[in-house]
JSON list of C-alpha atoms in Angstrom, two decimals:
[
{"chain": "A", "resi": 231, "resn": "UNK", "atom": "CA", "xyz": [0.00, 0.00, 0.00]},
{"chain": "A", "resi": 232, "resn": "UNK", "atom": "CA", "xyz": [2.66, 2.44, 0.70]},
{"chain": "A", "resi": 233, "resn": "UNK", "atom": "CA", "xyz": [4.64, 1.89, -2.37]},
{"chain": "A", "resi": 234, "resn": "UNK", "atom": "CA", "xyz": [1.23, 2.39, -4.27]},
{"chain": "A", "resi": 235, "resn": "UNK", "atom": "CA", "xyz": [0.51, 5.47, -2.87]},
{"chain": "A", "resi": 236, "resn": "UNK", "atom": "CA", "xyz": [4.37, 6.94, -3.31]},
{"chain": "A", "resi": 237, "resn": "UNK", "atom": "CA", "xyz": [3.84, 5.70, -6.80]},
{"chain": "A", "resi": 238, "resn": "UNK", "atom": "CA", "xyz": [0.71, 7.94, -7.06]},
{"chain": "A", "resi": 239, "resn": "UNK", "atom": "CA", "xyz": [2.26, 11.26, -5.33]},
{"chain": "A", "resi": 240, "resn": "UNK", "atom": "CA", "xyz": [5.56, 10.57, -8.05]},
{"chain": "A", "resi": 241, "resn": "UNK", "atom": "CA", "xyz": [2.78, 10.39, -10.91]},
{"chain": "A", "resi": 242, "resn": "UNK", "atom": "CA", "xyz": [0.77, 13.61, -9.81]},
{"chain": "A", "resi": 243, "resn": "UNK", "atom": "CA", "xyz": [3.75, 15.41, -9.47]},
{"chain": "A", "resi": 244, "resn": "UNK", "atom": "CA", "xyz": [5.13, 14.44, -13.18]},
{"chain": "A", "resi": 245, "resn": "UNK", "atom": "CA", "xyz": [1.23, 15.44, -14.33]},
{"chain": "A", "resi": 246, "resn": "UNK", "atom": "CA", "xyz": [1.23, 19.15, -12.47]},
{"chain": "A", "resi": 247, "resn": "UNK", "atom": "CA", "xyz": [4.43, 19.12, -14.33]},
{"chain": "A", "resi": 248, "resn": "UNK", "atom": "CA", "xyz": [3.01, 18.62, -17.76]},
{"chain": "A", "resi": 249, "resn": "UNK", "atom": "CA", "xyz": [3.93, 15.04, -18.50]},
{"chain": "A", "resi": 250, "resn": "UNK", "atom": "CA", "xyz": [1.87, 13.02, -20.20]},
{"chain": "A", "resi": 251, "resn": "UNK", "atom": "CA", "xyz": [1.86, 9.12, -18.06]},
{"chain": "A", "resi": 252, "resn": "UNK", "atom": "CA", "xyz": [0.73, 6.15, -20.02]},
{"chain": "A", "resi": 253, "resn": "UNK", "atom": "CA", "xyz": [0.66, 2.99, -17.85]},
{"chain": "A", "resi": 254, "resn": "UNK", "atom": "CA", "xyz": [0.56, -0.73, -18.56]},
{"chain": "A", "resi": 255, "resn": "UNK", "atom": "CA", "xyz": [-0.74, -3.39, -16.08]},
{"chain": "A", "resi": 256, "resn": "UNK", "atom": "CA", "xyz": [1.46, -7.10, -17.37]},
{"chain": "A", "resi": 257, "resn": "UNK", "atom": "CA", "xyz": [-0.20, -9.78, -16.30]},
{"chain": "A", "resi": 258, "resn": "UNK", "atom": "CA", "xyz": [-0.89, -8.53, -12.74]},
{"chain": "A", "resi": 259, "resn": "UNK", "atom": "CA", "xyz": [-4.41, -9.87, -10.94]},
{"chain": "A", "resi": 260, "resn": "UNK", "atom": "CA", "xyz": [-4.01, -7.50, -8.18]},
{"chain": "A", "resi": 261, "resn": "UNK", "atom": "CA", "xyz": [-7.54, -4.76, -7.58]},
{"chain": "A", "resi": 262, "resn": "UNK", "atom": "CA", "xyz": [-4.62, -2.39, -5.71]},
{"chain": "A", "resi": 263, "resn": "UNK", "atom": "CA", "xyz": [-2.07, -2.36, -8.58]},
{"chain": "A", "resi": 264, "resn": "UNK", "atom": "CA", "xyz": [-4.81, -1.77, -11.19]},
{"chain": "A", "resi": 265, "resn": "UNK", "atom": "CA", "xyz": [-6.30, 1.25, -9.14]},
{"chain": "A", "resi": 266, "resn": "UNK", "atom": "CA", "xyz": [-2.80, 2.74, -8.59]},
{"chain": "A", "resi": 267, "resn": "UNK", "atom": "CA", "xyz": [-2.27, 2.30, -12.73]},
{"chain": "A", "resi": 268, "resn": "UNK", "atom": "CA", "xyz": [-5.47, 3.81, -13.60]},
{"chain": "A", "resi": 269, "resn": "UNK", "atom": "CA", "xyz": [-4.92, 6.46, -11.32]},
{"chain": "A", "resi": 270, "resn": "UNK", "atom": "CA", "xyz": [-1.10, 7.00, -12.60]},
{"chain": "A", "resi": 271, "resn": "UNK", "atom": "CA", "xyz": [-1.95, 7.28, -16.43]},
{"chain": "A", "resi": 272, "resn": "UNK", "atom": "CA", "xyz": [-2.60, 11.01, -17.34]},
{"chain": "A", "resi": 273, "resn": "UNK", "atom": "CA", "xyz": [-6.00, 10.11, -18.99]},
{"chain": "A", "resi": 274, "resn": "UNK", "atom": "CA", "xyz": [-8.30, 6.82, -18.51]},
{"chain": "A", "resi": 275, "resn": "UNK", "atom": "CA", "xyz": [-7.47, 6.26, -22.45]},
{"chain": "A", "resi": 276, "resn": "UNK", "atom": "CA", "xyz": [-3.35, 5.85, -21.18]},
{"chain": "A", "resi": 277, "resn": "UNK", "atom": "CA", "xyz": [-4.11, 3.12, -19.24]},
{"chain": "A", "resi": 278, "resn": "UNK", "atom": "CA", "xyz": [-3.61, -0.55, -20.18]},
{"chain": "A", "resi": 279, "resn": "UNK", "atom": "CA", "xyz": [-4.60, -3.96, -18.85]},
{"chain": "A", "resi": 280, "resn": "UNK", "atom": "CA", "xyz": [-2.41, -6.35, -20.69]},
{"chain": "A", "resi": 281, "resn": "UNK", "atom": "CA", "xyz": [-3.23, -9.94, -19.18]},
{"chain": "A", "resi": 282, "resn": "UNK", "atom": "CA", "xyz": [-0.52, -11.66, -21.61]},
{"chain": "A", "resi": 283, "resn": "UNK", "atom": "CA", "xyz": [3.33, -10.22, -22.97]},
{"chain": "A", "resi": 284, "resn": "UNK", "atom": "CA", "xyz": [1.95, -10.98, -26.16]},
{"chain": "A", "resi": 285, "resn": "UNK", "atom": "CA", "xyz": [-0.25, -8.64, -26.60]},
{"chain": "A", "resi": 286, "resn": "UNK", "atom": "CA", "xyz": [2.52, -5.88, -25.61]},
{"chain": "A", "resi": 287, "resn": "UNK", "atom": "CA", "xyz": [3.19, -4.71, -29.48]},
{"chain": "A", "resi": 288, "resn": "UNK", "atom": "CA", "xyz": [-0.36, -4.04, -29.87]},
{"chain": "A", "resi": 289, "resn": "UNK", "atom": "CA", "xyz": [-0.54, -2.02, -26.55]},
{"chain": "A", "resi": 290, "resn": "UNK", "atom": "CA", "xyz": [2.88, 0.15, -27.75]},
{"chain": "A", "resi": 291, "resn": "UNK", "atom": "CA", "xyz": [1.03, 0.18, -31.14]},
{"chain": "A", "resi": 292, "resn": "UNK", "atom": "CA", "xyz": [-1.70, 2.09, -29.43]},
{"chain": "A", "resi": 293, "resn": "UNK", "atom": "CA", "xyz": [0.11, 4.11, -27.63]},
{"chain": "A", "resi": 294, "resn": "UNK", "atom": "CA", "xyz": [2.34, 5.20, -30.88]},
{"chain": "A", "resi": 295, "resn": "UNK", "atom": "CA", "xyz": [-0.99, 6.21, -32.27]},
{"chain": "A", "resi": 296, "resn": "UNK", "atom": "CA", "xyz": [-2.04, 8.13, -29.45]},
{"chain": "A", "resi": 297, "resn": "UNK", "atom": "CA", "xyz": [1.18, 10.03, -29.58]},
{"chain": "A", "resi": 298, "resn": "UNK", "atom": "CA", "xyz": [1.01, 10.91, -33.13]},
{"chain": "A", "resi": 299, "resn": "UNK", "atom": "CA", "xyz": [-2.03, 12.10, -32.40]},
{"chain": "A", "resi": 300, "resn": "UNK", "atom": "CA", "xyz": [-1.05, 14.40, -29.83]},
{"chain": "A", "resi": 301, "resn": "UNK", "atom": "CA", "xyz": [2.01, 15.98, -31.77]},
{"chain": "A", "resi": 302, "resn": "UNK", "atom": "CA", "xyz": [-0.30, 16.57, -35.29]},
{"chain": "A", "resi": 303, "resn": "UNK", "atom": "CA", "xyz": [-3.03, 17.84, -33.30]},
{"chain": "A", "resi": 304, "resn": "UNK", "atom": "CA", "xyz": [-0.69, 20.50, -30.78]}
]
């Protein structure tokens, strides 16, 4: 629990700082890790539940996109 929640004041801090936090869950079935991910990603869309390392090139696929996005669209 502690690490969790120094894990959460390191992300809010990077936020209030402008950075942009994308987080991936791997293969964790833990309801405190998830929260503390979702919580850590900037946006609920930069959070990712990835139950299997095989489905890791599709999440960093995503997340390529989303970046693209982001830089076309500034």
């Amino acid at each position: 629990r502690l690490m969790n929640d120094k894990t959460i004041e390191a992300c809010d801090f990077a936020k209030k700082s402008g950075i942009d936090i994308y987080t991936i869950r791997l293969e964790v079935r833990d309801t405190g890790t998830d929260d503390m991910m979702r919580t850590c990603a900037s946006r609920p869309d930069q959070y990712f539940d990835t139950p299997s390392s095989r489905q890791l090139k599709e999440v960093f696929d995503k997340i390529g996109e989303q970046i693209v996005k982001l830089r076309l669209s500034s």
